[in-house]
């Protein structure tokens, strides 16, 4: 049992290292800003309802414009999202490692952002 657990932990560590090498980032550090892609838009779409409920607004659009990632025991996504003309929010979403079977979850958000506001840790 102990050996199985050790192998699982080592495998997870290996996956994290491979992801970081592929994404050209170090564990715990944020990536460079990236343009939105289908994967990040899908993640944002999954938590759109929760974001709107917590902010208390229904947004006419919810389009990821840019994002950064941070590799932890999964991936933190820091997203800049266009919600109206010239209105943006930033959200942080945690996506667990695939073997957990868990869905992405909203961690935090920032309102009243502009197109020019940089994405930073929050």
PDB file of C-alpha atoms in Angstrom:
ATOM      1  CA  UNK A   1       0.000   0.000   0.000  1.00  0.00           C
ATOM      2  CA  UNK A   2       2.812   2.401   0.917  1.00  0.00           C
ATOM      3  CA  UNK A   3       4.607   1.631  -2.371  1.00  0.00           C
ATOM      4  CA  UNK A   4       1.447   2.312  -4.392  1.00  0.00           C
ATOM      5  CA  UNK A   5       0.990   5.681  -2.705  1.00  0.00           C
ATOM      6  CA  UNK A   6       4.639   6.589  -3.291  1.00  0.00           C
ATOM      7  CA  UNK A   7       4.365   5.656  -6.985  1.00  0.00           C
ATOM      8  CA  UNK A   8       1.186   7.751  -7.321  1.00  0.00           C
ATOM      9  CA  UNK A   9       2.861  10.771  -5.745  1.00  0.00           C
ATOM     10  CA  UNK A  10       5.928  10.387  -7.948  1.00  0.00           C
ATOM     11  CA  UNK A  11       3.732  10.054 -11.039  1.00  0.00           C
ATOM     12  CA  UNK A  12       1.818  13.252 -10.163  1.00  0.00           C
ATOM     13  CA  UNK A  13       5.106  15.062  -9.632  1.00  0.00           C
ATOM     14  CA  UNK A  14       6.335  13.788 -13.005  1.00  0.00           C
ATOM     15  CA  UNK A  15       3.152  15.032 -14.732  1.00  0.00           C
ATOM     16  CA  UNK A  16       3.528  18.472 -13.122  1.00  0.00           C
ATOM     17  CA  UNK A  17       7.166  18.737 -14.215  1.00  0.00           C
ATOM     18  CA  UNK A  18       6.314  17.663 -17.784  1.00  0.00           C
ATOM     19  CA  UNK A  19       3.503  20.217 -17.960  1.00  0.00           C
ATOM     20  CA  UNK A  20       5.774  22.961 -16.677  1.00  0.00           C
ATOM     21  CA  UNK A  21       8.491  22.119 -19.176  1.00  0.00           C
ATOM     22  CA  UNK A  22       5.930  22.068 -22.002  1.00  0.00           C
ATOM     23  CA  UNK A  23       4.457  25.394 -20.868  1.00  0.00           C
ATOM     24  CA  UNK A  24       7.930  26.873 -20.217  1.00  0.00           C
ATOM     25  CA  UNK A  25       7.173  27.796 -16.612  1.00  0.00           C
ATOM     26  CA  UNK A  26       8.265  26.762 -13.159  1.00  0.00           C
ATOM     27  CA  UNK A  27       6.077  25.190 -10.510  1.00  0.00           C
ATOM     28  CA  UNK A  28       4.379  27.925  -8.485  1.00  0.00           C
ATOM     29  CA  UNK A  29       5.293  30.722 -10.897  1.00  0.00           C
ATOM     30  CA  UNK A  30       2.876  32.388 -13.279  1.00  0.00           C
ATOM     31  CA  UNK A  31       3.180  31.936 -17.014  1.00  0.00           C
ATOM     32  CA  UNK A  32       3.414  34.768 -19.484  1.00  0.00           C
ATOM     33  CA  UNK A  33       0.147  36.283 -20.726  1.00  0.00           C
ATOM     34  CA  UNK A  34      -1.459  34.087 -23.370  1.00  0.00           C
ATOM     35  CA  UNK A  35      -4.251  34.767 -25.837  1.00  0.00           C
ATOM     36  CA  UNK A  36      -7.542  33.051 -25.107  1.00  0.00           C
ATOM     37  CA  UNK A  37      -8.076  29.580 -26.513  1.00  0.00           C
ATOM     38  CA  UNK A  38     -10.866  27.020 -26.633  1.00  0.00           C
ATOM     39  CA  UNK A  39      -9.771  25.279 -23.418  1.00  0.00           C
ATOM     40  CA  UNK A  40      -9.812  28.445 -21.304  1.00  0.00           C
ATOM     41  CA  UNK A  41     -13.136  29.551 -22.784  1.00  0.00           C
ATOM     42  CA  UNK A  42     -14.626  26.142 -21.902  1.00  0.00           C
ATOM     43  CA  UNK A  43     -13.371  26.476 -18.316  1.00  0.00           C
ATOM     44  CA  UNK A  44     -14.838  29.992 -18.050  1.00  0.00           C
ATOM     45  CA  UNK A  45     -18.156  28.800 -19.484  1.00  0.00           C
ATOM     46  CA  UNK A  46     -18.347  26.098 -16.780  1.00  0.00           C
ATOM     47  CA  UNK A  47     -18.188  28.640 -13.953  1.00  0.00           C
ATOM     48  CA  UNK A  48     -20.024  31.568 -15.616  1.00  0.00           C
ATOM     49  CA  UNK A  49     -23.199  30.988 -13.598  1.00  0.00           C
ATOM     50  CA  UNK A  50     -21.304  30.976 -10.310  1.00  0.00           C
ATOM     51  CA  UNK A  51     -19.474  34.196 -11.226  1.00  0.00           C
ATOM     52  CA  UNK A  52     -22.713  35.953 -12.183  1.00  0.00           C
ATOM     53  CA  UNK A  53     -24.398  34.793  -8.970  1.00  0.00           C
ATOM     54  CA  UNK A  54     -21.534  36.001  -6.761  1.00  0.00           C
ATOM     55  CA  UNK A  55     -21.268  39.352  -8.544  1.00  0.00           C
ATOM     56  CA  UNK A  56     -25.059  39.729  -8.786  1.00  0.00           C
ATOM     57  CA  UNK A  57     -25.152  40.523 -12.510  1.00  0.00           C
ATOM     58  CA  UNK A  58     -26.017  38.670 -15.695  1.00  0.00           C
ATOM     59  CA  UNK A  59     -23.412  39.545 -18.299  1.00  0.00           C
ATOM     60  CA  UNK A  60     -24.360  39.925 -21.976  1.00  0.00           C
ATOM     61  CA  UNK A  61     -21.060  38.294 -22.899  1.00  0.00           C
ATOM     62  CA  UNK A  62     -18.418  36.240 -21.108  1.00  0.00           C
ATOM     63  CA  UNK A  63     -15.432  36.036 -23.424  1.00  0.00           C
ATOM     64  CA  UNK A  64     -11.930  35.175 -22.242  1.00  0.00           C
ATOM     65  CA  UNK A  65      -9.501  37.671 -23.784  1.00  0.00           C
ATOM     66  CA  UNK A  66      -6.221  36.712 -22.120  1.00  0.00           C
ATOM     67  CA  UNK A  67      -5.019  34.461 -19.347  1.00  0.00           C
ATOM     68  CA  UNK A  68      -2.066  33.318 -17.269  1.00  0.00           C
ATOM     69  CA  UNK A  69      -1.574  29.979 -15.577  1.00  0.00           C
ATOM     70  CA  UNK A  70       0.097  28.899 -12.366  1.00  0.00           C
ATOM     71  CA  UNK A  71       1.001  25.267 -11.789  1.00  0.00           C
ATOM     72  CA  UNK A  72       0.188  24.136  -8.260  1.00  0.00           C
ATOM     73  CA  UNK A  73      -1.496  20.824  -7.287  1.00  0.00           C
ATOM     74  CA  UNK A  74      -3.489  21.436 -10.446  1.00  0.00           C
ATOM     75  CA  UNK A  75      -3.624  24.679 -12.421  1.00  0.00           C
ATOM     76  CA  UNK A  76      -4.748  28.165 -11.417  1.00  0.00           C
ATOM     77  CA  UNK A  77      -6.109  30.124 -14.369  1.00  0.00           C
ATOM     78  CA  UNK A  78      -6.069  33.911 -14.092  1.00  0.00           C
ATOM     79  CA  UNK A  79      -8.438  35.127 -16.825  1.00  0.00           C
ATOM     80  CA  UNK A  80      -9.328  38.530 -18.209  1.00  0.00           C
ATOM     81  CA  UNK A  81     -12.941  38.310 -19.373  1.00  0.00           C
ATOM     82  CA  UNK A  82     -14.888  40.799 -21.501  1.00  0.00           C
ATOM     83  CA  UNK A  83     -18.387  41.065 -20.004  1.00  0.00           C
ATOM     84  CA  UNK A  84     -19.713  44.158 -21.794  1.00  0.00           C
ATOM     85  CA  UNK A  85     -18.385  46.808 -24.174  1.00  0.00           C
ATOM     86  CA  UNK A  86     -15.208  48.130 -22.546  1.00  0.00           C
ATOM     87  CA  UNK A  87     -15.972  46.305 -19.260  1.00  0.00           C
ATOM     88  CA  UNK A  88     -13.877  43.459 -17.960  1.00  0.00           C
ATOM     89  CA  UNK A  89     -13.509  41.255 -14.926  1.00  0.00           C
ATOM     90  CA  UNK A  90     -10.617  39.073 -13.806  1.00  0.00           C
ATOM     91  CA  UNK A  91     -11.313  35.633 -12.399  1.00  0.00           C
ATOM     92  CA  UNK A  92      -9.125  32.983 -10.821  1.00  0.00           C
ATOM     93  CA  UNK A  93     -10.226  29.413 -11.442  1.00  0.00           C
ATOM     94  CA  UNK A  94      -8.584  26.302 -10.011  1.00  0.00           C
ATOM     95  CA  UNK A  95      -8.589  23.214 -12.225  1.00  0.00           C
ATOM     96  CA  UNK A  96      -7.538  20.091 -10.274  1.00  0.00           C
ATOM     97  CA  UNK A  97      -5.285  17.449 -11.793  1.00  0.00           C
ATOM     98  CA  UNK A  98      -7.231  15.071 -14.087  1.00  0.00           C
ATOM     99  CA  UNK A  99      -6.900  11.982 -11.851  1.00  0.00           C
ATOM    100  CA  UNK A 100      -9.044  13.672  -9.155  1.00  0.00           C
ATOM    101  CA  UNK A 101     -12.127  13.772 -11.394  1.00  0.00           C
ATOM    102  CA  UNK A 102     -13.039  17.159  -9.876  1.00  0.00           C
ATOM    103  CA  UNK A 103     -14.417  20.078 -11.869  1.00  0.00           C
ATOM    104  CA  UNK A 104     -12.844  23.556 -12.076  1.00  0.00           C
ATOM    105  CA  UNK A 105     -13.876  25.933  -9.280  1.00  0.00           C
ATOM    106  CA  UNK A 106     -14.029  29.699  -8.903  1.00  0.00           C
ATOM    107  CA  UNK A 107     -11.483  30.903  -6.348  1.00  0.00           C
ATOM    108  CA  UNK A 108     -11.667  34.690  -6.665  1.00  0.00           C
ATOM    109  CA  UNK A 109     -12.711  37.535  -8.926  1.00  0.00           C
ATOM    110  CA  UNK A 110     -12.051  41.236  -9.465  1.00  0.00           C
ATOM    111  CA  UNK A 111     -14.580  43.644 -10.940  1.00  0.00           C
ATOM    112  CA  UNK A 112     -14.252  47.047 -12.616  1.00  0.00           C
ATOM    113  CA  UNK A 113     -11.305  46.087 -14.814  1.00  0.00           C
ATOM    114  CA  UNK A 114     -10.321  47.630 -18.139  1.00  0.00           C
ATOM    115  CA  UNK A 115      -8.817  46.162 -21.275  1.00  0.00           C
ATOM    116  CA  UNK A 116      -5.437  47.610 -20.275  1.00  0.00           C
ATOM    117  CA  UNK A 117      -5.354  46.269 -16.703  1.00  0.00           C
ATOM    118  CA  UNK A 118      -2.619  43.637 -16.400  1.00  0.00           C
ATOM    119  CA  UNK A 119      -3.448  40.170 -15.138  1.00  0.00           C
ATOM    120  CA  UNK A 120      -1.719  39.697 -11.797  1.00  0.00           C
ATOM    121  CA  UNK A 121      -1.940  37.308  -8.853  1.00  0.00           C
ATOM    122  CA  UNK A 122      -5.011  37.856  -6.665  1.00  0.00           C
TER     123      UNK A 122
END
